[in-house]
């Protein structure tokens, strides 16, 4: 899967148009289209921004990893706090 294919899939999964993604990145819609068709690739800063927008790792976008993207949000834990030890009498 190419970076362009991954960008298109993430964008569609997020329910975003090319125009909306372009606006968030301060670039033209045509630039997004060129990435998605493989005519061009995003620069490093844009890859970082894309990973934040789509909540995926830069490794997922850049490497030949076909796994479903993982959320960047840390997993929720149900941490219980211990109460102060009680004094025995």
mmCIF file of C-alpha atoms in Angstrom:
data_model
loop_
_atom_site.group_PDB
_atom_site.id
_atom_site.type_symbol
_atom_site.label_atom_id
_atom_site.label_comp_id
_atom_site.label_asym_id
_atom_site.label_seq_id
_atom_site.Cartn_x
_atom_site.Cartn_y
_atom_site.Cartn_z
ATOM 1 C CA UNK A 1 0.000 0.000 0.000
ATOM 2 C CA UNK A 2 1.483 3.353 -1.006
ATOM 3 C CA UNK A 3 1.470 6.502 1.105
ATOM 4 C CA UNK A 4 -1.034 8.030 -1.303
ATOM 5 C CA UNK A 5 -3.391 5.083 -0.947
ATOM 6 C CA UNK A 6 -3.082 5.306 2.843
ATOM 7 C CA UNK A 7 -3.780 9.055 2.834
ATOM 8 C CA UNK A 8 -6.877 8.524 0.696
ATOM 9 C CA UNK A 9 -8.106 5.674 2.913
ATOM 10 C CA UNK A 10 -7.532 7.644 6.133
ATOM 11 C CA UNK A 11 -9.187 10.733 4.669
ATOM 12 C CA UNK A 12 -12.255 8.776 3.574
ATOM 13 C CA UNK A 13 -12.419 6.948 6.906
ATOM 14 C CA UNK A 14 -12.404 10.354 8.620
ATOM 15 C CA UNK A 15 -15.201 11.541 6.323
ATOM 16 C CA UNK A 16 -13.069 14.363 4.938
ATOM 17 C CA UNK A 17 -12.991 15.776 1.447
ATOM 18 C CA UNK A 18 -9.708 16.569 -0.279
ATOM 19 C CA UNK A 19 -10.642 20.236 0.110
ATOM 20 C CA UNK A 20 -11.144 19.966 3.883
ATOM 21 C CA UNK A 21 -7.861 18.095 4.346
ATOM 22 C CA UNK A 22 -6.064 20.650 2.187
ATOM 23 C CA UNK A 23 -7.470 23.492 4.303
ATOM 24 C CA UNK A 24 -6.273 21.835 7.524
ATOM 25 C CA UNK A 25 -2.793 21.473 6.026
ATOM 26 C CA UNK A 26 -2.751 24.933 4.416
ATOM 27 C CA UNK A 27 -2.135 23.482 0.964
ATOM 28 C CA UNK A 28 -4.125 23.196 -2.255
ATOM 29 C CA UNK A 29 -6.664 20.479 -2.967
ATOM 30 C CA UNK A 30 -4.577 19.634 -6.024
ATOM 31 C CA UNK A 31 -1.599 18.815 -3.770
ATOM 32 C CA UNK A 32 -3.722 16.310 -1.848
ATOM 33 C CA UNK A 33 -4.918 14.845 -5.140
ATOM 34 C CA UNK A 34 -1.307 14.477 -6.391
ATOM 35 C CA UNK A 35 -0.344 12.658 -3.152
ATOM 36 C CA UNK A 36 -3.297 10.299 -3.446
ATOM 37 C CA UNK A 37 -2.567 9.481 -7.104
ATOM 38 C CA UNK A 38 1.144 8.996 -6.464
ATOM 39 C CA UNK A 39 2.238 11.948 -8.602
ATOM 40 C CA UNK A 40 3.904 13.543 -5.560
ATOM 41 C CA UNK A 41 4.621 12.776 -1.909
ATOM 42 C CA UNK A 42 4.145 14.993 1.140
ATOM 43 C CA UNK A 43 7.172 16.523 2.824
ATOM 44 C CA UNK A 44 8.206 15.465 6.322
ATOM 45 C CA UNK A 45 6.256 18.193 8.124
ATOM 46 C CA UNK A 46 3.081 17.299 6.236
ATOM 47 C CA UNK A 47 3.522 13.591 7.077
ATOM 48 C CA UNK A 48 3.711 14.545 10.761
ATOM 49 C CA UNK A 49 0.591 16.700 10.431
ATOM 50 C CA UNK A 50 -1.236 13.903 8.609
ATOM 51 C CA UNK A 51 -0.368 11.420 11.359
ATOM 52 C CA UNK A 52 -1.839 13.795 13.944
ATOM 53 C CA UNK A 53 -4.986 14.530 11.936
ATOM 54 C CA UNK A 54 -5.684 10.846 11.260
ATOM 55 C CA UNK A 55 -4.391 9.506 14.615
ATOM 56 C CA UNK A 56 -1.965 7.103 12.963
ATOM 57 C CA UNK A 57 1.779 6.728 13.275
ATOM 58 C CA UNK A 58 4.209 8.171 10.776
ATOM 59 C CA UNK A 59 5.519 4.602 10.405
ATOM 60 C CA UNK A 60 2.092 3.507 9.178
ATOM 61 C CA UNK A 61 2.062 6.267 6.557
ATOM 62 C CA UNK A 62 5.671 5.873 5.411
ATOM 63 C CA UNK A 63 6.433 2.170 5.674
ATOM 64 C CA UNK A 64 4.995 -0.773 3.799
ATOM 65 C CA UNK A 65 2.670 -1.704 6.657
ATOM 66 C CA UNK A 66 -0.796 -2.844 5.655
ATOM 67 C CA UNK A 67 -2.114 -3.128 9.207
ATOM 68 C CA UNK A 68 -5.133 -1.121 10.208
ATOM 69 C CA UNK A 69 -3.978 2.156 11.723
ATOM 70 C CA UNK A 70 -3.924 2.383 15.478
ATOM 71 C CA UNK A 71 -5.276 5.351 17.351
ATOM 72 C CA UNK A 72 -2.639 7.679 18.721
ATOM 73 C CA UNK A 73 -4.683 8.122 21.870
ATOM 74 C CA UNK A 74 -3.356 6.160 24.849
ATOM 75 C CA UNK A 75 -5.553 3.287 25.970
ATOM 76 C CA UNK A 76 -7.957 4.049 28.764
ATOM 77 C CA UNK A 77 -7.087 2.432 32.048
ATOM 78 C CA UNK A 78 -9.170 1.861 35.098
ATOM 79 C CA UNK A 79 -6.539 2.715 37.632
ATOM 80 C CA UNK A 80 -7.683 2.469 41.220
ATOM 81 C CA UNK A 81 -6.025 4.592 43.818
ATOM 82 C CA UNK A 82 -5.234 2.979 47.099
ATOM 83 C CA UNK A 83 -6.618 4.785 50.077
ATOM 84 C CA UNK A 84 -4.321 5.697 52.923
ATOM 85 C CA UNK A 85 -3.533 2.738 55.150
ATOM 86 C CA UNK A 86 -5.726 2.557 58.187
ATOM 87 C CA UNK A 87 -4.156 2.630 61.606
ATOM 88 C CA UNK A 88 -4.835 -0.446 63.662
ATOM 89 C CA UNK A 89 -5.696 0.047 67.315
#
